[in-house]
Short mmCIF file of C-alpha atoms and ligand atoms in Angstrom, two decimals:
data_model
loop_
_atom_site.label_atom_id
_atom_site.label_comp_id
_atom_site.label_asym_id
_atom_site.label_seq_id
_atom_site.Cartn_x
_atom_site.Cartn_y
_atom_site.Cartn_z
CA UNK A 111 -40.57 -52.59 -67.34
CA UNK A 112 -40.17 -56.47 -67.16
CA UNK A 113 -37.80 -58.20 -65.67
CA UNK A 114 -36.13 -60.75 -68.27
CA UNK A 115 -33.39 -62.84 -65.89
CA UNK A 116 -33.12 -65.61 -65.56
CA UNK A 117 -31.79 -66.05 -62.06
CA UNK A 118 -30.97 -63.75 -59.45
CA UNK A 119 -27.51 -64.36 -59.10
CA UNK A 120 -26.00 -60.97 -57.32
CA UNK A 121 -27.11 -57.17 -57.16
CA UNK A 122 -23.68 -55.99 -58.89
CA UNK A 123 -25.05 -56.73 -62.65
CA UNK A 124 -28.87 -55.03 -61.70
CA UNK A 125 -29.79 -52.22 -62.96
CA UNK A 126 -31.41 -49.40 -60.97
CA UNK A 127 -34.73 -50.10 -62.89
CA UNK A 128 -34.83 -53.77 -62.28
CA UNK A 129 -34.67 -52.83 -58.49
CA UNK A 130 -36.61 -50.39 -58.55
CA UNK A 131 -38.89 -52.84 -60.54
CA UNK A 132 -38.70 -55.89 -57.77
CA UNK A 133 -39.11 -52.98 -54.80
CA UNK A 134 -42.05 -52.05 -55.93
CA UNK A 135 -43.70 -54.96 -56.39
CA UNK A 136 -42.80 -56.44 -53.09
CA UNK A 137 -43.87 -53.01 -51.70
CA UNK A 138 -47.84 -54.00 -53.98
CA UNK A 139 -47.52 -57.55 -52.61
CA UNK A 140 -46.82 -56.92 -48.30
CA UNK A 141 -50.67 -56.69 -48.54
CA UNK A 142 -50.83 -59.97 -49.10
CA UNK A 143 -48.59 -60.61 -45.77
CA UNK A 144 -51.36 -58.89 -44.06
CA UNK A 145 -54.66 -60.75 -44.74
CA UNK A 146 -56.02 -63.36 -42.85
CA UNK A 147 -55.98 -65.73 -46.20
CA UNK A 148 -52.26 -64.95 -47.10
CA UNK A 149 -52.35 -66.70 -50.32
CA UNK A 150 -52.42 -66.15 -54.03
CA UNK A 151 -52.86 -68.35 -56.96
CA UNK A 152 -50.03 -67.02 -58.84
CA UNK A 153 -47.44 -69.50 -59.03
CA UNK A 154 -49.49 -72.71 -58.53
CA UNK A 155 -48.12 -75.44 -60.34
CA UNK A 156 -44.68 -74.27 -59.85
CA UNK A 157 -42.09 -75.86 -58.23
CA UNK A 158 -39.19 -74.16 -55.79
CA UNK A 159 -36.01 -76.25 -54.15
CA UNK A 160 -34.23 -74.74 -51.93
CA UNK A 161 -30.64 -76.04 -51.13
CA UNK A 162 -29.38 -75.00 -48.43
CA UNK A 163 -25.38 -76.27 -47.81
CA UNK A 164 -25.14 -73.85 -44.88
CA UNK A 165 -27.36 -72.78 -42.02
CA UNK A 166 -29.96 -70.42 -42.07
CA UNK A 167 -33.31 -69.45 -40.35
CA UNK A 168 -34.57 -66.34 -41.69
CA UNK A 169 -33.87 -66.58 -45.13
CA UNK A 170 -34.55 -70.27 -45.67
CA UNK A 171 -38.04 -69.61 -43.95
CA UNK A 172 -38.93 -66.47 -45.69
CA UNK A 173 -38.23 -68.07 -49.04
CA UNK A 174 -40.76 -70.73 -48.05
CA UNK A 175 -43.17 -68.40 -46.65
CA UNK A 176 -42.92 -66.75 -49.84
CA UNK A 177 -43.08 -69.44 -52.23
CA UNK A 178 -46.21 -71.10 -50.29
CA UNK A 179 -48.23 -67.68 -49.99
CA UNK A 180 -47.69 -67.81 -53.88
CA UNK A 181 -48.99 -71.29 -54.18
CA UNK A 182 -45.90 -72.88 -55.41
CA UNK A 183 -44.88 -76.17 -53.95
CA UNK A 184 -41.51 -76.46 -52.16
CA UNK A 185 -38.89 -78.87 -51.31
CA UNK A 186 -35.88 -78.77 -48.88
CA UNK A 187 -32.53 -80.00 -48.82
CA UNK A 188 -29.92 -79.29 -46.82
CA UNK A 189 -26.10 -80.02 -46.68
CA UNK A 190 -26.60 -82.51 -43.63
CA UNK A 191 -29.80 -84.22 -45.25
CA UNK A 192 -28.56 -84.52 -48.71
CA UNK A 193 -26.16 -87.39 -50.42
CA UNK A 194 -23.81 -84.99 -50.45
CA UNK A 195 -22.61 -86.43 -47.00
CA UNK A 196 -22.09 -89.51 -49.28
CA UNK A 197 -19.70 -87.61 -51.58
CA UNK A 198 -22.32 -86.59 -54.14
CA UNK A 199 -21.24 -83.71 -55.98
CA UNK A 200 -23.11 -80.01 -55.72
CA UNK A 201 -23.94 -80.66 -59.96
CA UNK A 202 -24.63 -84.20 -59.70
CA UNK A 203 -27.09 -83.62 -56.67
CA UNK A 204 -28.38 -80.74 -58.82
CA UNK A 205 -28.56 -82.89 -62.25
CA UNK A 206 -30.78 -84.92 -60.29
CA UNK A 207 -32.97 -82.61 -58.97
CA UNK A 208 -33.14 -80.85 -62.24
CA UNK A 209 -34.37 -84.01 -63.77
CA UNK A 210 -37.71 -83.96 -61.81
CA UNK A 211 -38.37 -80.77 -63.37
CA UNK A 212 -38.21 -77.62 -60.67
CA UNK A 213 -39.09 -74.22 -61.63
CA UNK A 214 -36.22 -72.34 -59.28
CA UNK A 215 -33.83 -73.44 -57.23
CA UNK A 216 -32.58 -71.29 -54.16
CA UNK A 217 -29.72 -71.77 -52.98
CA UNK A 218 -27.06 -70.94 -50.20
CA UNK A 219 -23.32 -72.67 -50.19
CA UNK A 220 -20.02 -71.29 -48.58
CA UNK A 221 -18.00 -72.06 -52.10
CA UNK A 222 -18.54 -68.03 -53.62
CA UNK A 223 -19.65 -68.80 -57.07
CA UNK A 224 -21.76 -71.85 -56.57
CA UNK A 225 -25.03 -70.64 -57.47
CA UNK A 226 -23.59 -68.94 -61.10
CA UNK A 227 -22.04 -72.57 -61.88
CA UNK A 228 -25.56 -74.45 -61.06
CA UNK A 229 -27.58 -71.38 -63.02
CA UNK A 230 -25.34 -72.49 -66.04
CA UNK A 231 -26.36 -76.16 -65.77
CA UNK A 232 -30.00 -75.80 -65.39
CA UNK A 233 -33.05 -74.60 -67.39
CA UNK A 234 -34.52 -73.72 -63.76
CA UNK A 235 -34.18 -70.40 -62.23
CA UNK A 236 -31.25 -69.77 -59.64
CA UNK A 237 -31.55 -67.32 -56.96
CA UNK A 238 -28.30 -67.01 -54.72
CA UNK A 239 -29.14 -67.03 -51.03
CA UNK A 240 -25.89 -66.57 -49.87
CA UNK A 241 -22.36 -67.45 -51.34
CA UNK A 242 -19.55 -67.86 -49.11
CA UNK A 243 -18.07 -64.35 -49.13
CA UNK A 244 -19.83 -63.10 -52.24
CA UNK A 245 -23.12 -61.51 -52.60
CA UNK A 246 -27.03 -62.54 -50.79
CA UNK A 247 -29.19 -60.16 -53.47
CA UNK A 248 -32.35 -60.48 -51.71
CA UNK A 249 -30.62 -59.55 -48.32
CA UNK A 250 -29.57 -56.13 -50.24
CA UNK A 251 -33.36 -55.81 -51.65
CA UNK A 252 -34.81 -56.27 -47.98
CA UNK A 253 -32.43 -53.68 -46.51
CA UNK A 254 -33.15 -51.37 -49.21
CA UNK A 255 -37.22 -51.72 -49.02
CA UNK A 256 -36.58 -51.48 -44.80
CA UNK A 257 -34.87 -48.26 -45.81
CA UNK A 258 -37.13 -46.60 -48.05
CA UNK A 259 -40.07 -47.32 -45.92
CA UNK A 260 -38.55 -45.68 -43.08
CA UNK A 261 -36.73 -42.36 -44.50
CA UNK A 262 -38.83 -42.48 -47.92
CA UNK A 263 -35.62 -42.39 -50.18
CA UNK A 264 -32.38 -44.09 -50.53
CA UNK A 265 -30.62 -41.09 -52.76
CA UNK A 266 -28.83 -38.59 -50.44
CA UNK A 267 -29.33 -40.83 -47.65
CA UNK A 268 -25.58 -41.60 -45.29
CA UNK A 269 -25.86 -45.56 -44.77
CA UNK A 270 -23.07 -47.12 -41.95
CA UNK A 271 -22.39 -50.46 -42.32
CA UNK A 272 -20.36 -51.52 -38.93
CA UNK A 273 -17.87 -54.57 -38.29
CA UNK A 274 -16.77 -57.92 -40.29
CA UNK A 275 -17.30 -56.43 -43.86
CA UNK A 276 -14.26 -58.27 -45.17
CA UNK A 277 -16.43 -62.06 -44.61
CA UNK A 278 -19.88 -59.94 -45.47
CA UNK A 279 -21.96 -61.25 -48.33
CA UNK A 280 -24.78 -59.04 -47.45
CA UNK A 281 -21.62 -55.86 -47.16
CA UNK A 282 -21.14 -56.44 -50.65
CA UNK A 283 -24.87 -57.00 -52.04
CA UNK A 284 -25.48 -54.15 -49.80
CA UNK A 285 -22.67 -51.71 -51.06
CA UNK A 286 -23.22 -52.67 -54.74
CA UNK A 287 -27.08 -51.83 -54.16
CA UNK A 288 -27.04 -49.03 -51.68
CA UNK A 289 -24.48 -46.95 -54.49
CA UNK A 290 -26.37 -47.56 -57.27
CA UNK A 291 -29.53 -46.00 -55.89
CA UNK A 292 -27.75 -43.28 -54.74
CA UNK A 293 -27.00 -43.88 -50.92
CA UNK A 294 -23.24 -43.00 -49.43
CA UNK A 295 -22.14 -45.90 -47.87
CA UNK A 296 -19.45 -45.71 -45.19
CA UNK A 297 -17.50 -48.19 -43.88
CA UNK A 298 -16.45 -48.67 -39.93
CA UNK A 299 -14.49 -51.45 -38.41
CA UNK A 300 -10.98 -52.87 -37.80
CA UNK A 301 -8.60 -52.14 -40.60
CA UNK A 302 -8.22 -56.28 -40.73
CA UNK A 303 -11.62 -56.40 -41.36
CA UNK A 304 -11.97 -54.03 -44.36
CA UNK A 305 -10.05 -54.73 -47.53
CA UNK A 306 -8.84 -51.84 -49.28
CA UNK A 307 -10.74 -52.98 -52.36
CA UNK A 308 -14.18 -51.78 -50.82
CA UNK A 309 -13.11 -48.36 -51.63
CA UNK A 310 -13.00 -49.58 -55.56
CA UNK A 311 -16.58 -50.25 -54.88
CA UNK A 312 -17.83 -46.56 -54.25
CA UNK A 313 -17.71 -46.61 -50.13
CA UNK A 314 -16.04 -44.97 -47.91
CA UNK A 315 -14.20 -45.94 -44.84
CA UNK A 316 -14.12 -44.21 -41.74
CA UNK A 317 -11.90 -45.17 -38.57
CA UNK A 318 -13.76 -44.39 -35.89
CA UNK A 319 -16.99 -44.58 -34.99
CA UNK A 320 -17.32 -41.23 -33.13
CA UNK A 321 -16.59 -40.07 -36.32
CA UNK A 322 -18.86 -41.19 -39.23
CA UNK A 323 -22.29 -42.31 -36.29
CA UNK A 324 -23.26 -38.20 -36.18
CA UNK A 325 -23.67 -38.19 -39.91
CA UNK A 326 -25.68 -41.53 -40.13
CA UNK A 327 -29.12 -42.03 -41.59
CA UNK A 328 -28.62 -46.25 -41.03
CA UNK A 329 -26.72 -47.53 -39.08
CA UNK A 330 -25.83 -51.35 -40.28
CA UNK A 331 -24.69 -53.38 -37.63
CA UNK A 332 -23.34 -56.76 -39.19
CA UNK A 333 -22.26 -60.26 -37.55
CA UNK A 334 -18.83 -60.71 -36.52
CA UNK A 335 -18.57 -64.53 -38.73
CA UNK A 336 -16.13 -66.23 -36.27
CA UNK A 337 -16.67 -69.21 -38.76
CA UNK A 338 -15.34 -67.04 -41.41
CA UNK A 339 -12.14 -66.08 -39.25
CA UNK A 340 -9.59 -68.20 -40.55
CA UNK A 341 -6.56 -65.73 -39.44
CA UNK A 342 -6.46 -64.15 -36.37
CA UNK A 343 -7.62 -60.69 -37.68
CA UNK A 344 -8.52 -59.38 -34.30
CA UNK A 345 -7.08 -59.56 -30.72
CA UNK A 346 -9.99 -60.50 -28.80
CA UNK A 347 -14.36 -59.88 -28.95
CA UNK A 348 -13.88 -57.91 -25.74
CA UNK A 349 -12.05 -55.43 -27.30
CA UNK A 350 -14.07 -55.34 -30.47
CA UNK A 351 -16.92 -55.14 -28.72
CA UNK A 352 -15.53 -52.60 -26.34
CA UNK A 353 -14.52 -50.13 -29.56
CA UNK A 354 -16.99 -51.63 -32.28
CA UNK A 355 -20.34 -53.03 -30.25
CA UNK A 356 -23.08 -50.22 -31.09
CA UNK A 357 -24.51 -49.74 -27.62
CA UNK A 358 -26.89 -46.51 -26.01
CA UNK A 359 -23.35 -44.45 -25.26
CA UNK A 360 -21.94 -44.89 -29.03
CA UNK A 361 -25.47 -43.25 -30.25
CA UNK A 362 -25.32 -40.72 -28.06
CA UNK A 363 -23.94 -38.18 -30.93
CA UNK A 364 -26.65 -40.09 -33.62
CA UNK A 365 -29.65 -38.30 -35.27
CA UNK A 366 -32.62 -38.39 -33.75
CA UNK A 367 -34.20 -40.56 -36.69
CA UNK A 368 -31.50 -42.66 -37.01
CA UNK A 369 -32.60 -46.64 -37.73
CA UNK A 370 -30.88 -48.98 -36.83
CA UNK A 371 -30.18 -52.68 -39.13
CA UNK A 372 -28.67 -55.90 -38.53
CA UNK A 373 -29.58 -58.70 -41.20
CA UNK A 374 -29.07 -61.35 -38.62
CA UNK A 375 -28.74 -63.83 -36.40
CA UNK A 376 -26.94 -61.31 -34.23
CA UNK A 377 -24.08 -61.84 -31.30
CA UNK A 378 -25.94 -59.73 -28.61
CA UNK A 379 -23.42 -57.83 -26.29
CA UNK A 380 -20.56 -58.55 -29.41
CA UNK A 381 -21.29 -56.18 -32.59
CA UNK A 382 -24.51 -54.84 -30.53
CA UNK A 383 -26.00 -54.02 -26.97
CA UNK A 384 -29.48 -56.03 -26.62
CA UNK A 385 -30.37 -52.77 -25.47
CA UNK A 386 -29.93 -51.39 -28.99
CA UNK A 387 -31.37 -54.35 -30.92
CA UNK A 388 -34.53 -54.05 -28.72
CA UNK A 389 -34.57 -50.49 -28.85
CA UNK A 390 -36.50 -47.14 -30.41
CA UNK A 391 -34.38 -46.77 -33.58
CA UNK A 392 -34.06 -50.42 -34.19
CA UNK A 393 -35.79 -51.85 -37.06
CA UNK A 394 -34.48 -55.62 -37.42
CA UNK A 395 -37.41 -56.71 -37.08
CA UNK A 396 -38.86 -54.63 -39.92
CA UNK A 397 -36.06 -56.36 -42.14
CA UNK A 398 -37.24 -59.92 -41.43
CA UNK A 399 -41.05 -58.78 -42.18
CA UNK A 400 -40.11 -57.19 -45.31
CA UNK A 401 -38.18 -60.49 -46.11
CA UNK A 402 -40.88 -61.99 -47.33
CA UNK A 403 -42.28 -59.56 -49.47
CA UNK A 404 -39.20 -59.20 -51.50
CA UNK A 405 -39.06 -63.02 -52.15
CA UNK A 406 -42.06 -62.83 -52.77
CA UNK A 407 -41.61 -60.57 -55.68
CA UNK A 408 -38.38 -62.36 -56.93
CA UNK A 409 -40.04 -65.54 -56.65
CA UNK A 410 -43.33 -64.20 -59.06
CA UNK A 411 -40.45 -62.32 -61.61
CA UNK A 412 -38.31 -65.45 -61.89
CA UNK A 413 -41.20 -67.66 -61.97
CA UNK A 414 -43.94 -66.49 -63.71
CA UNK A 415 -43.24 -66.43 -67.21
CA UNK A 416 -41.62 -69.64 -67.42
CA UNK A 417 -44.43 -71.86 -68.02
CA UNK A 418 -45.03 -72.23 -71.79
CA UNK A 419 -47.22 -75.77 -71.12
CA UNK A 420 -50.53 -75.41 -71.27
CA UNK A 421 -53.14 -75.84 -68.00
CA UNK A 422 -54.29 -79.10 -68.72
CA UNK A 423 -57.33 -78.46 -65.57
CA UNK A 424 -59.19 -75.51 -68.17
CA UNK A 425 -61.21 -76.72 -71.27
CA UNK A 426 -59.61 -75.18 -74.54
CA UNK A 427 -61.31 -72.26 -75.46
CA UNK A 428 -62.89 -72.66 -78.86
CA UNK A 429 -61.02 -72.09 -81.90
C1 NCD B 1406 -26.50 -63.30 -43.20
C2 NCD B 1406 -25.86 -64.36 -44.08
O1 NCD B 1406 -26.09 -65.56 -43.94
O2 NCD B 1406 -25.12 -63.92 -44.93
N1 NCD B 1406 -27.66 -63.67 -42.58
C3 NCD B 1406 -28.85 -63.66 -43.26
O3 NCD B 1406 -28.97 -64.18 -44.34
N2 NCD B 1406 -29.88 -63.02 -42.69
C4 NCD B 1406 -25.54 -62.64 -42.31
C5 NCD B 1406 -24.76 -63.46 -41.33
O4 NCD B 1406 -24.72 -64.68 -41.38
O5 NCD B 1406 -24.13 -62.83 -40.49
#
């Protein structure tokens, strides 16, 4: 099948084809990741801005990495380096840059909903990178490609996603691509911290952890966002970290095969022991590799078929 989007706006409206679709194309192009040449001709000519209005290091990068190993040129803006520090809008900024022609735009902004208001002001692409509390699509495709290449399924498979869900962009993504291939998703954190509406979304929720870390294939470990905490939803890190942190003694009762997951950048000794994100089942860094692969693939889906001008460098072929 082809993909026909657009823009890659959230995992919610995908269907389990088109995922399938984009995981197995980033699982065709990692090869590329591994030569000493890692670059391909494919999107040359093309052009990718990313805008980034919040901070970011992994996925920023990898959607360079990606778009350069593809050939496509790239340009950066961030909230700090933009005119948006002198009061230019998020559309006027993106009028602008729309005017010099881009082929995709990525983009990350803490308003939820700003990437689906620029995708319907521009011919470009839009892939969402992150918004506010909303969805961060490619973070659900790299988890689900880390997954699949280390149990060899996602159906039937028990996925725990630990800690701040309520502020989690990649919970959601994760939850709304996770279900549809078949995974059970559970839920474990403070009550503040999960909304009641996650349930709506086909997960579970589970109290404590002694309870739901026997049963886990995954184990998710996400971020507490203390830039996200506007109320005071819990007491004090200590304590979450004494009840929530996944250290050696809270695995003690996991599967032998268990893996381990956090998307990143993590609070060592808060949501997880450094002994755990360093250790045997963890496979964080398998998530940041695969990273690039995936955005790869959306990059060459979103890209690729775009271009109805001619290549003005190849002699017309005779009539
Ligand atoms: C996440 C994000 O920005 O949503 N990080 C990432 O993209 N790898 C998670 C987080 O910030 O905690």
């Amino acid at each position: 099948m082809s993909f026909k989007r657009k823009d890659l706006l959230g995992i919610r409206d995908l269907q389990v084809a088109e995922i399938e679709h984009i995981l197995d194309l980033s699982r065709s192009l990692k090869e590329i990741n591994a030569r000493s040449i890692k670059k391909v001709p494919t999107l040359r000519g093309k052009t990718v801005v990313h805008l980034f209005y919040e901070p970011s290091t992994r996925t920023r990068t990898s959607f360079d990495i990606a778009a350069k190993r593809l050939s496509a040129d790239t340009y950066s803006i961030t909230g700090s380096t933009s005119s948006m520090v002198k009061g230019e809008t998020l559309l006027d900024t993106m009028k602008n840059l729309e005017a010099m022609k881009p082929d995709v735009f990525v983009v990350r902004h803490s308003a939820s909903g700003a990437p689906h208001l620029l995708a319907q002001h521009t011919e470009a692409s839009v892939i969402n990178a992150g918004d506010g509390m909303h969805e961060h699509p490619s973070q659900a495709l790299l988890d689900m490609l880390t997954i699949h290449d280390h149990k060899g399924r996602l159906d039937g498979l028990n996925v725990v996603i630990v800690g701040d869900i309520y502020h989690s962009r990649v919970a959601r993504s994760d939850i709304y691509g996770l279900t549809k291939m078949g995974s059970q998703v559970t839920l474990c954190g403070p009550p503040t911290l999960i909304p009641p509406d996650f349930e709506l979304m086909g997960a579970r929720v589970c109290n404590h952890l002694k309870d739901c870390i026997p049963e886990a294939d995954v184990i998710m470990v996400l971020r507490l966002q203390k830039e996200r905490q506007q109320q005071m939803l819990l007491p004090s890190l200590r304590e979450y970290s004494i009840i929530y942190g996944i250290s050696p003694a809270k695995l003690k009762n996991a599967k032998d095969d268990v893996i381990i997951m956090h998307p990143g950048p993590m609070n060592r000794g808060v949501e997880i022991s450094p002994e755990v994100a360093d250790g045997p089942h963890s496979v964080i860094l398998d998530q940041v590799t695969n990273g690039v692969a995936v955005r790869m693939a959306v990059l060459y889906l979103l890209a690729q078929d775009r271009s109805s001008l001619p290549d003005i460098s190849r002699p017309s072929s005779p009539e």
